[in-house]
Amino acid sequence: MKELTPTVGPPKRSCAIAIVGGGVMGLSIAYQLARRGLTDVVVLERGYLAQGASGRNGGGVRMQWSTELNVRLMQESFVLCRHFALEIGVNVWFRQGGYLFLATREAEREKMERNVALQNRVGVPTRMLSPEEARAIVPELDVSRVVCACYNPKDGVLFPWPFLWGYAHQALARGVEVHLFTEVSAIERSSGGFLLHTSKGPVKAERVVNAAGAWSPQIARLVGVELPDRPHRHEILSTEPLKPFLTPMVSVLSSGLYFSQSMRGEIVTGITVEDHDDDQVKMGSRLKFLTTLARELVRVMPRLADVKILRQWAGPYDVSPDGAPILGEPPGVPGFYLACGFGGHGFMMSPVIGELYAEWLTSGRRHQVFDESRLDRFSKVRPPGGNGHEELIIG
Ligand SMILES: Cc1cc2nc3c(=O)[nH]c(=O)nc-3n(C[C@H](O)[C@H](O)[C@H](O)COP(=O)(O)OP(=O)(O)OC[C@H]3O[C@@H](n4cnc5c(N)ncnc54)[C@H](O)[C@@H]3O)c2cc1C
């Protein structure tokens, strides 16, 4: 791939679309817009590429979801992931080793069976497994607590960083400006759109996309919109490299533990640990995470008891009240588009959301996901049985 560096100097004074946030979501939208010929686009990123959640995640990509819409969206994301290397010209180490979910409570069985039936109906080959069948896939598992499992051999894992570089590179090559170390500090609304104040000067934009992840409430507040998503610290670590032995991503539903083996042999693993949630994005590492994770991991995989940890880090989940994304224009601010609230699954969703957003912004064709993910769903009375949105499970 020919070397292309992010845009230097101040951003151009005006553009059709300004995207706030150079994470995977903003860059995917920028690339897809440019691919459709809309290149008058400026991406404004406060730090370096991969500074936010996009540079800190586990790279898990799965089709196992509990709503038909999400299963279908992820089927589409898979097609894009499979073709990414050829289309974008960068290897993202995409590997379809499957996802194995373990249920340790009888109460989880019914939901698991329902999800598997839904996924099968939509064409995803997930199957229910007994504990022994799960152990046939990962012989090192201690399945004494496991009541059942489900497994889709087509799910997978990728390496996040080249994904961002690839999108940025191809957007730049088509004429999009990508400005790093460029912070958006204020947004004025005007008749022709918006005036963004950045640390490198002002930019007028007809339309603005808020793709600032866990910082999206702060960006929305600049145009007077209060978003309900909040940052939640999610921690993760990687171990010394081991000889390859683990094919799927494994996840324990009750604890939120997940682990996979990278192509370099490291075990990459995380778990949900409570935090004192407030509006601040926190990225510090905690001993509490390390001990919680070590205990649960060794319970499930006793043979990992002596593995050495090389690196521990944290990143922000951007969590909406119902665990589903917040998309589209907020009431009263036409031309300001939200792409946030993706929790622990924004990376895998970014290829398809980028594509659908670009289609909407260039042709006016609006996919069903934008209607289902509107901000104003939080101010409406929910119908009995919920609104069909996804519960939050691991990435
Ligand atoms: C530890 C961890 C593990 C995860 N595992 C998975 C997984 O396995 N699979 C999966 O699909 N997802 C996973 N996720 C979630 C996934 O990483 C996110 O959903 C996704 O990366 C969100 O992308 P984004 O572009 O919306 O946000 P980000 O990548 O956070 O990008 C937002 C950007 O906005 C910039 N910004 C903020 N304020 C401003 C401003 N004022 N001006 C300019 N720029 C600004 C930030 O610097 C940042 O770069 C995980 C997340 C974490 C933290």
Short mmCIF file of C-alpha atoms and ligand atoms in Angstrom, two decimals:
data_model
loop_
_atom_site.label_atom_id
_atom_site.label_comp_id
_atom_site.label_asym_id
_atom_site.label_seq_id
_atom_site.Cartn_x
_atom_site.Cartn_y
_atom_site.Cartn_z
CA MET A 1 0.00 0.00 0.00
CA LYS A 2 1.39 3.43 -0.98
CA GLU A 3 2.23 5.53 2.10
CA LEU A 4 -0.40 8.21 2.79
CA THR A 5 -0.14 10.46 5.82
CA PRO A 6 -3.05 12.19 7.54
CA THR A 7 -3.79 15.71 6.30
CA VAL A 8 -1.38 18.39 7.55
CA GLY A 9 -2.18 22.05 8.18
CA PRO A 10 -5.57 23.45 9.15
CA PRO A 11 -8.78 21.87 7.86
CA LYS A 12 -10.40 23.41 4.78
CA ARG A 13 -12.78 26.26 5.65
CA SER A 14 -15.93 24.53 4.46
CA CYS A 15 -17.10 21.05 3.56
CA ALA A 16 -20.23 19.05 2.89
CA ILE A 17 -19.80 16.71 5.86
CA ALA A 18 -17.67 17.03 8.99
CA ILE A 19 -17.19 13.86 11.01
CA VAL A 20 -16.24 14.34 14.66
CA GLY A 21 -14.18 11.37 15.84
CA GLY A 22 -11.58 9.38 13.92
CA GLY A 23 -12.40 6.01 15.47
CA VAL A 24 -13.56 3.06 13.42
CA MET A 25 -17.10 4.41 13.13
CA GLY A 26 -16.12 7.85 11.82
CA LEU A 27 -13.53 6.42 9.45
CA SER A 28 -15.85 3.72 8.13
CA ILE A 29 -18.49 6.36 7.34
CA ALA A 30 -15.84 8.63 5.75
CA TYR A 31 -14.53 5.82 3.54
CA GLN A 32 -17.99 4.70 2.46
CA LEU A 33 -19.00 8.28 1.61
CA ALA A 34 -15.85 8.72 -0.48
CA ARG A 35 -16.40 5.37 -2.21
CA ARG A 36 -19.77 6.71 -3.34
CA GLY A 37 -18.14 9.88 -4.68
CA LEU A 38 -18.88 12.20 -1.76
CA THR A 39 -15.31 13.26 -0.99
CA ASP A 40 -15.92 16.77 0.38
CA VAL A 41 -15.60 15.30 3.86
CA VAL A 42 -13.42 16.31 6.82
CA VAL A 43 -12.67 13.93 9.72
CA LEU A 44 -11.70 15.73 12.93
CA GLU A 45 -9.90 13.58 15.49
CA ARG A 46 -8.68 14.99 18.79
CA GLY A 47 -5.83 12.48 19.19
CA TYR A 48 -4.10 9.86 17.06
CA LEU A 49 -5.89 7.15 15.08
CA ALA A 50 -6.98 4.38 17.46
CA GLN A 51 -6.81 6.63 20.54
CA GLY A 52 -10.36 5.73 21.65
CA ALA A 53 -12.16 2.41 22.04
CA SER A 54 -11.30 1.42 18.46
CA GLY A 55 -7.63 1.00 19.33
CA ARG A 56 -8.26 -0.86 22.58
CA ASN A 57 -10.76 -3.59 21.80
CA GLY A 58 -10.75 -7.37 21.52
CA GLY A 59 -11.56 -7.55 17.80
CA GLY A 60 -14.43 -10.02 18.25
CA VAL A 61 -16.90 -10.25 15.36
CA ARG A 62 -19.99 -12.43 15.67
CA MET A 63 -23.34 -13.19 14.10
CA GLN A 64 -24.80 -14.59 17.31
CA TRP A 65 -27.36 -11.98 18.32
CA SER A 66 -30.88 -12.14 19.72
CA THR A 67 -32.75 -9.86 17.30
CA GLU A 68 -33.24 -10.54 13.62
CA LEU A 69 -32.11 -7.03 12.68
CA ASN A 70 -28.78 -7.41 14.46
CA VAL A 71 -28.18 -10.87 13.02
CA ARG A 72 -28.82 -9.55 9.52
CA LEU A 73 -26.64 -6.47 10.07
CA MET A 74 -23.80 -8.65 11.27
CA GLN A 75 -24.18 -11.01 8.31
CA GLU A 76 -23.59 -7.96 6.13
CA SER A 77 -20.64 -6.84 8.29
CA PHE A 78 -19.10 -10.28 7.81
CA VAL A 79 -19.26 -9.96 4.04
CA LEU A 80 -17.46 -6.61 4.35
CA CYS A 81 -14.87 -8.04 6.77
CA ARG A 82 -14.15 -10.98 4.48
CA HIS A 83 -13.54 -8.65 1.53
CA PHE A 84 -11.75 -5.96 3.54
CA ALA A 85 -8.20 -7.06 2.73
CA LEU A 86 -8.86 -7.20 -1.02
CA GLU A 87 -10.94 -4.03 -1.18
CA ILE A 88 -8.80 -1.89 1.14
CA GLY A 89 -5.41 -3.48 0.53
CA VAL A 90 -4.45 -4.21 4.14
CA ASN A 91 -4.34 -7.45 6.08
CA VAL A 92 -6.58 -7.28 9.17
CA TRP A 93 -5.81 -10.85 10.24
CA PHE A 94 -9.48 -11.78 10.03
CA ARG A 95 -9.86 -15.35 11.25
CA GLN A 96 -13.15 -17.25 11.46
CA GLY A 97 -12.47 -19.59 14.37
CA GLY A 98 -16.02 -19.43 15.77
CA TYR A 99 -17.57 -18.11 18.99
CA LEU A 100 -18.41 -20.53 21.79
CA PHE A 101 -20.82 -19.20 24.43
CA LEU A 102 -20.99 -21.15 27.70
CA ALA A 103 -24.09 -21.08 29.92
CA THR A 104 -23.49 -21.86 33.58
CA ARG A 105 -27.08 -21.32 34.77
CA GLU A 106 -30.10 -23.36 33.80
CA ALA A 107 -32.02 -20.10 33.37
CA GLU A 108 -29.75 -19.17 30.43
CA ARG A 109 -30.66 -22.27 28.44
CA GLU A 110 -34.07 -21.14 27.19
CA LYS A 111 -32.78 -17.82 25.92
CA MET A 112 -29.84 -19.51 24.26
CA GLU A 113 -32.14 -21.99 22.51
CA ARG A 114 -34.39 -19.15 21.35
CA ASN A 115 -31.42 -17.21 19.96
CA VAL A 116 -30.04 -20.28 18.18
CA ALA A 117 -33.45 -20.93 16.56
CA LEU A 118 -33.64 -17.30 15.40
CA GLN A 119 -30.09 -17.37 14.02
CA ASN A 120 -30.75 -20.65 12.17
CA ARG A 121 -33.91 -19.19 10.64
CA VAL A 122 -31.89 -16.24 9.33
CA GLY A 123 -29.18 -18.53 7.95
CA VAL A 124 -26.49 -18.54 10.67
CA PRO A 125 -25.28 -22.08 11.42
CA THR A 126 -25.16 -21.76 15.24
CA ARG A 127 -25.86 -24.97 17.14
CA MET A 128 -26.60 -25.91 20.74
CA LEU A 129 -23.95 -28.07 22.39
CA SER A 130 -23.78 -30.22 25.50
CA PRO A 131 -20.91 -29.48 27.91
CA GLU A 132 -19.03 -32.48 26.51
CA GLU A 133 -19.50 -31.27 22.94
CA ALA A 134 -18.12 -27.88 24.00
CA ARG A 135 -15.10 -29.66 25.44
CA ALA A 136 -14.59 -31.47 22.16
CA ILE A 137 -14.03 -28.02 20.59
CA VAL A 138 -11.81 -26.71 23.41
CA PRO A 139 -10.40 -29.75 25.28
CA GLU A 140 -8.75 -27.54 27.95
CA LEU A 141 -12.16 -26.32 29.23
CA ASP A 142 -13.39 -27.29 32.69
CA VAL A 143 -17.08 -27.82 31.92
CA SER A 144 -18.17 -28.96 35.39
CA ARG A 145 -20.23 -25.75 35.85
CA VAL A 146 -21.44 -25.57 32.24
CA VAL A 147 -25.08 -26.53 31.59
CA CYS A 148 -25.06 -26.01 27.82
CA ALA A 149 -23.30 -24.01 25.11
CA CYS A 150 -23.86 -22.57 21.67
CA TYR A 151 -21.35 -22.35 18.87
CA ASN A 152 -21.20 -20.67 15.50
CA PRO A 153 -18.09 -21.81 13.62
CA LYS A 154 -18.33 -18.81 11.28
CA ASP A 155 -17.84 -16.08 13.93
CA GLY A 156 -14.37 -14.64 14.22
CA VAL A 157 -11.70 -12.26 15.42
CA LEU A 158 -9.68 -9.55 13.67
CA PHE A 159 -6.85 -7.21 14.52
CA PRO A 160 -8.42 -3.75 15.02
CA TRP A 161 -5.60 -1.33 14.19
CA PRO A 162 -5.08 -2.10 10.48
CA PHE A 163 -8.84 -1.81 10.08
CA LEU A 164 -8.62 1.87 11.08
CA TRP A 165 -5.48 2.48 9.08
CA GLY A 166 -7.09 0.87 6.03
CA TYR A 167 -10.24 2.99 6.22
CA ALA A 168 -8.22 6.17 6.83
CA HIS A 169 -5.82 5.38 4.01
CA GLN A 170 -8.55 4.74 1.47
CA ALA A 171 -10.56 7.79 2.55
CA LEU A 172 -7.44 9.97 2.19
CA ALA A 173 -6.64 8.46 -1.19
CA ARG A 174 -10.09 9.53 -2.42
CA GLY A 175 -9.68 13.13 -1.21
CA VAL A 176 -11.17 13.10 2.29
CA GLU A 177 -9.27 15.22 4.83
CA VAL A 178 -8.36 13.34 8.02
CA HIS A 179 -7.05 15.71 10.70
CA LEU A 180 -5.39 14.24 13.77
CA PHE A 181 -4.74 16.19 17.00
CA THR A 182 -7.64 18.45 16.01
CA GLU A 183 -10.16 18.94 18.78
CA VAL A 184 -13.70 20.19 18.23
CA SER A 185 -14.53 22.57 21.08
CA ALA A 186 -17.70 24.34 19.91
CA ILE A 187 -20.38 23.97 17.24
CA GLU A 188 -22.56 26.89 16.13
CA ARG A 189 -25.72 26.28 14.14
CA SER A 190 -26.27 28.51 11.14
CA SER A 191 -28.73 28.64 8.25
CA GLY A 192 -26.40 26.76 5.90
CA GLY A 193 -25.48 24.12 8.47
CA PHE A 194 -22.86 24.27 11.22
CA LEU A 195 -19.68 26.13 12.14
CA LEU A 196 -17.25 23.91 14.03
CA HIS A 197 -14.53 25.49 16.12
CA THR A 198 -11.46 23.30 16.18
CA SER A 199 -8.00 23.61 17.69
CA LYS A 200 -6.74 24.14 14.12
CA GLY A 201 -9.30 26.71 13.04
CA PRO A 202 -12.97 26.91 12.04
CA VAL A 203 -14.74 24.60 9.56
CA LYS A 204 -18.18 25.20 8.07
CA ALA A 205 -20.11 22.04 7.34
CA GLU A 206 -23.50 21.47 5.77
CA ARG A 207 -23.88 18.30 7.84
CA VAL A 208 -22.11 16.90 10.91
CA VAL A 209 -21.71 13.30 12.06
CA ASN A 210 -21.12 12.75 15.77
CA ALA A 211 -18.92 9.64 15.84
CA ALA A 212 -17.11 10.52 19.07
CA GLY A 213 -17.91 7.23 20.84
CA ALA A 214 -17.83 7.57 24.62
CA TRP A 215 -17.32 11.31 24.17
CA SER A 216 -20.43 11.66 21.98
CA PRO A 217 -22.59 13.18 24.78
CA GLN A 218 -20.04 16.02 25.05
CA ILE A 219 -20.17 16.65 21.30
CA ALA A 220 -23.99 16.49 21.25
CA ARG A 221 -24.13 19.02 24.09
CA LEU A 222 -22.34 21.50 21.80
CA VAL A 223 -25.57 21.67 19.74
CA GLY A 224 -27.84 21.55 22.79
CA VAL A 225 -28.68 17.84 22.64
CA GLU A 226 -28.56 15.65 25.77
CA LEU A 227 -27.68 12.04 24.98
CA PRO A 228 -28.39 9.21 27.44
CA ASP A 229 -25.29 7.11 26.61
CA ARG A 230 -22.55 7.01 29.25
CA PRO A 231 -18.94 5.83 29.27
CA HIS A 232 -18.13 2.57 31.02
CA ARG A 233 -14.54 1.46 31.55
CA HIS A 234 -13.87 -1.96 30.06
CA GLU A 235 -10.58 -3.68 30.79
CA ILE A 236 -8.70 -6.32 28.86
CA LEU A 237 -5.26 -7.96 28.85
CA SER A 238 -2.97 -10.11 26.77
CA THR A 239 -0.60 -12.85 27.87
CA GLU A 240 2.72 -14.17 26.70
CA PRO A 241 2.40 -16.02 23.37
CA LEU A 242 1.58 -19.71 23.60
CA LYS A 243 1.73 -22.38 20.92
CA PRO A 244 -1.58 -22.14 19.00
CA PHE A 245 -4.20 -24.34 20.69
CA LEU A 246 -7.41 -22.28 20.97
CA THR A 247 -9.54 -21.87 17.85
CA PRO A 248 -12.75 -20.07 18.90
CA MET A 249 -13.45 -16.99 21.00
CA VAL A 250 -14.91 -18.42 24.23
CA SER A 251 -17.31 -16.48 26.42
CA VAL A 252 -19.01 -17.28 29.73
CA LEU A 253 -22.43 -15.62 29.72
CA SER A 254 -22.87 -15.22 33.48
CA SER A 255 -19.58 -13.41 34.16
CA GLY A 256 -18.96 -11.74 30.82
CA LEU A 257 -15.52 -13.41 30.63
CA TYR A 258 -14.20 -13.85 27.10
CA PHE A 259 -10.92 -15.06 25.69
CA SER A 260 -9.39 -15.86 22.33
CA GLN A 261 -5.91 -16.59 21.03
CA SER A 262 -4.36 -14.13 18.63
CA MET A 263 -2.44 -15.21 15.57
CA ARG A 264 0.75 -14.37 17.48
CA GLY A 265 -0.28 -16.81 20.21
CA GLU A 266 -1.28 -14.40 23.00
CA ILE A 267 -4.46 -15.06 24.97
CA VAL A 268 -6.51 -11.85 24.72
CA THR A 269 -9.10 -11.77 27.47
CA GLY A 270 -11.49 -9.43 29.26
CA ILE A 271 -14.34 -9.49 31.75
CA THR A 272 -17.04 -7.11 32.92
CA VAL A 273 -16.12 -5.46 36.21
CA GLU A 274 -18.29 -2.92 37.99
CA ASP A 275 -17.08 0.66 37.98
CA HIS A 276 -18.14 3.88 39.65
CA ASP A 277 -19.94 5.08 36.57
CA ASP A 278 -20.16 8.80 35.99
CA ASP A 279 -19.75 11.01 32.95
CA GLN A 280 -15.95 10.74 32.87
CA VAL A 281 -14.10 8.48 30.45
CA LYS A 282 -11.65 6.42 32.53
CA MET A 283 -8.87 4.39 30.98
CA GLY A 284 -6.75 3.43 33.99
CA SER A 285 -6.04 -0.23 34.78
CA ARG A 286 -7.12 -1.77 38.09
CA LEU A 287 -5.90 -4.65 40.23
CA LYS A 288 -9.55 -5.55 40.85
CA PHE A 289 -9.91 -6.39 37.15
CA LEU A 290 -6.78 -8.53 37.20
CA THR A 291 -7.88 -10.60 40.19
CA THR A 292 -11.50 -10.95 39.00
CA LEU A 293 -10.38 -12.04 35.56
CA ALA A 294 -7.64 -14.40 36.78
CA ARG A 295 -10.06 -16.19 39.13
CA GLU A 296 -12.75 -16.70 36.46
CA LEU A 297 -10.33 -17.57 33.65
CA VAL A 298 -8.57 -20.24 35.70
CA ARG A 299 -11.93 -21.70 36.77
CA VAL A 300 -12.85 -22.21 33.13
CA MET A 301 -9.35 -22.96 31.76
CA PRO A 302 -7.29 -24.41 34.66
CA ARG A 303 -4.31 -24.95 32.36
CA LEU A 304 -3.89 -21.18 32.01
CA ALA A 305 -3.06 -20.84 35.73
CA ASP A 306 0.64 -20.26 35.11
CA VAL A 307 0.47 -18.12 32.00
CA LYS A 308 2.26 -14.77 32.28
CA ILE A 309 0.44 -11.52 31.64
CA LEU A 310 2.25 -9.15 29.32
CA ARG A 311 -0.04 -6.16 29.04
CA GLN A 312 -3.22 -4.81 30.62
CA TRP A 313 -5.21 -1.85 29.35
CA ALA A 314 -8.67 -0.28 29.35
CA GLY A 315 -10.97 1.55 26.98
CA PRO A 316 -14.40 3.12 27.09
CA TYR A 317 -17.60 1.29 26.22
CA ASP A 318 -20.18 3.87 25.07
CA VAL A 319 -23.31 2.45 26.69
CA SER A 320 -26.87 3.49 25.93
CA PRO A 321 -29.70 2.74 28.40
CA ASP A 322 -30.98 -0.25 26.37
CA GLY A 323 -27.58 -1.37 25.08
CA ALA A 324 -28.47 -0.54 21.46
CA PRO A 325 -26.94 2.18 19.27
CA ILE A 326 -28.27 5.72 18.90
CA LEU A 327 -28.43 6.77 15.26
CA GLY A 328 -29.99 9.40 13.02
CA GLU A 329 -30.82 13.06 13.59
CA PRO A 330 -31.95 14.11 17.08
CA PRO A 331 -35.28 15.95 17.14
CA GLY A 332 -34.83 19.64 16.35
CA VAL A 333 -31.30 19.40 14.90
CA PRO A 334 -31.58 18.40 11.24
CA GLY A 335 -28.25 17.74 9.58
CA PHE A 336 -26.61 16.53 12.82
CA TYR A 337 -26.24 12.75 12.70
CA LEU A 338 -25.54 10.45 15.65
CA ALA A 339 -23.43 7.30 15.39
CA CYS A 340 -22.94 6.30 19.01
CA GLY A 341 -24.04 4.05 21.89
CA PHE A 342 -22.45 0.88 20.50
CA GLY A 343 -21.29 -0.49 23.87
CA GLY A 344 -19.05 -3.52 23.43
CA HIS A 345 -19.86 -4.20 19.79
CA GLY A 346 -19.17 -1.05 17.79
CA PHE A 347 -16.15 -2.47 16.05
CA MET A 348 -18.01 -5.36 14.47
CA MET A 349 -20.93 -3.10 13.57
CA SER A 350 -18.80 -0.38 11.98
CA PRO A 351 -18.45 -1.87 8.48
CA VAL A 352 -22.21 -2.19 7.96
CA ILE A 353 -23.17 1.03 9.78
CA GLY A 354 -20.62 2.96 7.69
CA GLU A 355 -22.11 1.53 4.55
CA LEU A 356 -25.73 2.20 5.52
CA TYR A 357 -24.99 5.72 6.75
CA ALA A 358 -23.17 6.57 3.52
CA GLU A 359 -26.06 5.21 1.49
CA TRP A 360 -28.51 7.36 3.43
CA LEU A 361 -26.37 10.52 3.24
CA THR A 362 -25.65 10.18 -0.46
CA SER A 363 -28.90 8.76 -1.85
CA GLY A 364 -31.53 9.41 0.82
CA ARG A 365 -32.25 5.67 1.12
CA ARG A 366 -32.71 5.09 4.83
CA HIS A 367 -32.30 1.61 6.28
CA GLN A 368 -34.68 0.27 8.95
CA VAL A 369 -31.86 0.38 11.55
CA PHE A 370 -32.06 4.19 11.60
CA ASP A 371 -35.74 4.08 12.51
CA GLU A 372 -35.18 1.47 15.21
CA SER A 373 -32.25 3.36 16.74
CA ARG A 374 -33.65 6.87 17.04
CA LEU A 375 -32.78 8.97 20.07
CA ASP A 376 -36.42 9.72 20.83
CA ARG A 377 -37.13 6.05 21.65
CA PHE A 378 -35.88 6.88 25.15
CA SER A 379 -38.59 9.47 25.69
CA LYS A 380 -41.43 7.26 24.48
CA VAL A 381 -43.53 4.79 26.46
CA ARG A 382 -42.25 1.31 25.63
CA PRO A 383 -44.73 -1.26 24.28
CA PRO A 384 -45.23 -4.32 26.52
CA GLY A 385 -42.42 -6.84 26.05
CA GLY A 386 -39.77 -4.21 25.31
CA ASN A 387 -38.73 -2.63 22.07
CA GLY A 388 -36.87 -5.61 20.63
CA HIS A 389 -33.47 -4.07 21.23
CA GLU A 390 -30.46 -6.12 22.15
CA GLU A 391 -29.37 -6.81 25.69
CA LEU A 392 -25.76 -5.90 26.33
CA ILE A 393 -23.43 -8.85 26.07
CA ILE A 394 -19.75 -8.98 25.36
CA GLY A 395 -18.01 -7.94 22.17
C1 LIG B 1 -11.59 -3.23 25.97
C2 LIG B 1 -12.63 -3.19 24.88
C3 LIG B 1 -12.95 -4.35 24.19
C4 LIG B 1 -13.90 -4.31 23.15
N1 LIG B 1 -14.11 -5.45 22.41
C5 LIG B 1 -14.91 -5.36 21.32
C6 LIG B 1 -15.06 -6.48 20.45
O1 LIG B 1 -14.49 -7.55 20.70
N2 LIG B 1 -15.84 -6.34 19.35
C7 LIG B 1 -16.48 -5.17 19.06
O2 LIG B 1 -17.18 -5.10 18.06
N3 LIG B 1 -16.34 -4.09 19.85
C8 LIG B 1 -15.58 -4.16 20.97
N4 LIG B 1 -15.44 -3.06 21.77
C9 LIG B 1 -16.21 -1.85 21.47
C10 LIG B 1 -15.59 -1.09 20.30
O3 LIG B 1 -14.21 -0.92 20.50
C11 LIG B 1 -16.29 0.26 20.16
O4 LIG B 1 -17.69 0.08 20.13
C12 LIG B 1 -15.87 0.97 18.88
O5 LIG B 1 -14.47 0.99 18.75
C13 LIG B 1 -16.42 2.39 18.89
O6 LIG B 1 -15.84 3.11 17.82
P1 LIG B 1 -16.09 4.65 17.70
O7 LIG B 1 -15.40 5.09 16.48
O8 LIG B 1 -17.54 4.93 17.85
O9 LIG B 1 -15.42 5.28 19.04
P2 LIG B 1 -13.87 5.57 19.36
O10 LIG B 1 -12.97 4.57 18.77
O11 LIG B 1 -13.80 5.77 20.84
O12 LIG B 1 -13.62 6.92 18.60
C14 LIG B 1 -14.13 8.16 19.03
C15 LIG B 1 -13.05 9.19 18.76
O13 LIG B 1 -13.59 10.50 19.01
C16 LIG B 1 -12.49 11.31 19.39
N5 LIG B 1 -12.98 12.52 20.03
C17 LIG B 1 -13.57 12.64 21.25
N6 LIG B 1 -13.86 13.92 21.50
C18 LIG B 1 -13.44 14.65 20.44
C19 LIG B 1 -13.45 16.05 20.12
N7 LIG B 1 -13.94 16.95 20.97
N8 LIG B 1 -12.92 16.44 18.93
C20 LIG B 1 -12.42 15.52 18.05
N9 LIG B 1 -12.39 14.20 18.32
C21 LIG B 1 -12.88 13.76 19.49
C22 LIG B 1 -11.71 10.40 20.33
O14 LIG B 1 -10.36 10.84 20.47
C23 LIG B 1 -11.83 9.04 19.67
O15 LIG B 1 -10.72 8.70 18.88
C24 LIG B 1 -14.54 -3.09 22.84
C25 LIG B 1 -14.23 -1.93 23.55
C26 LIG B 1 -13.29 -1.96 24.56
C27 LIG B 1 -12.96 -0.70 25.31
#
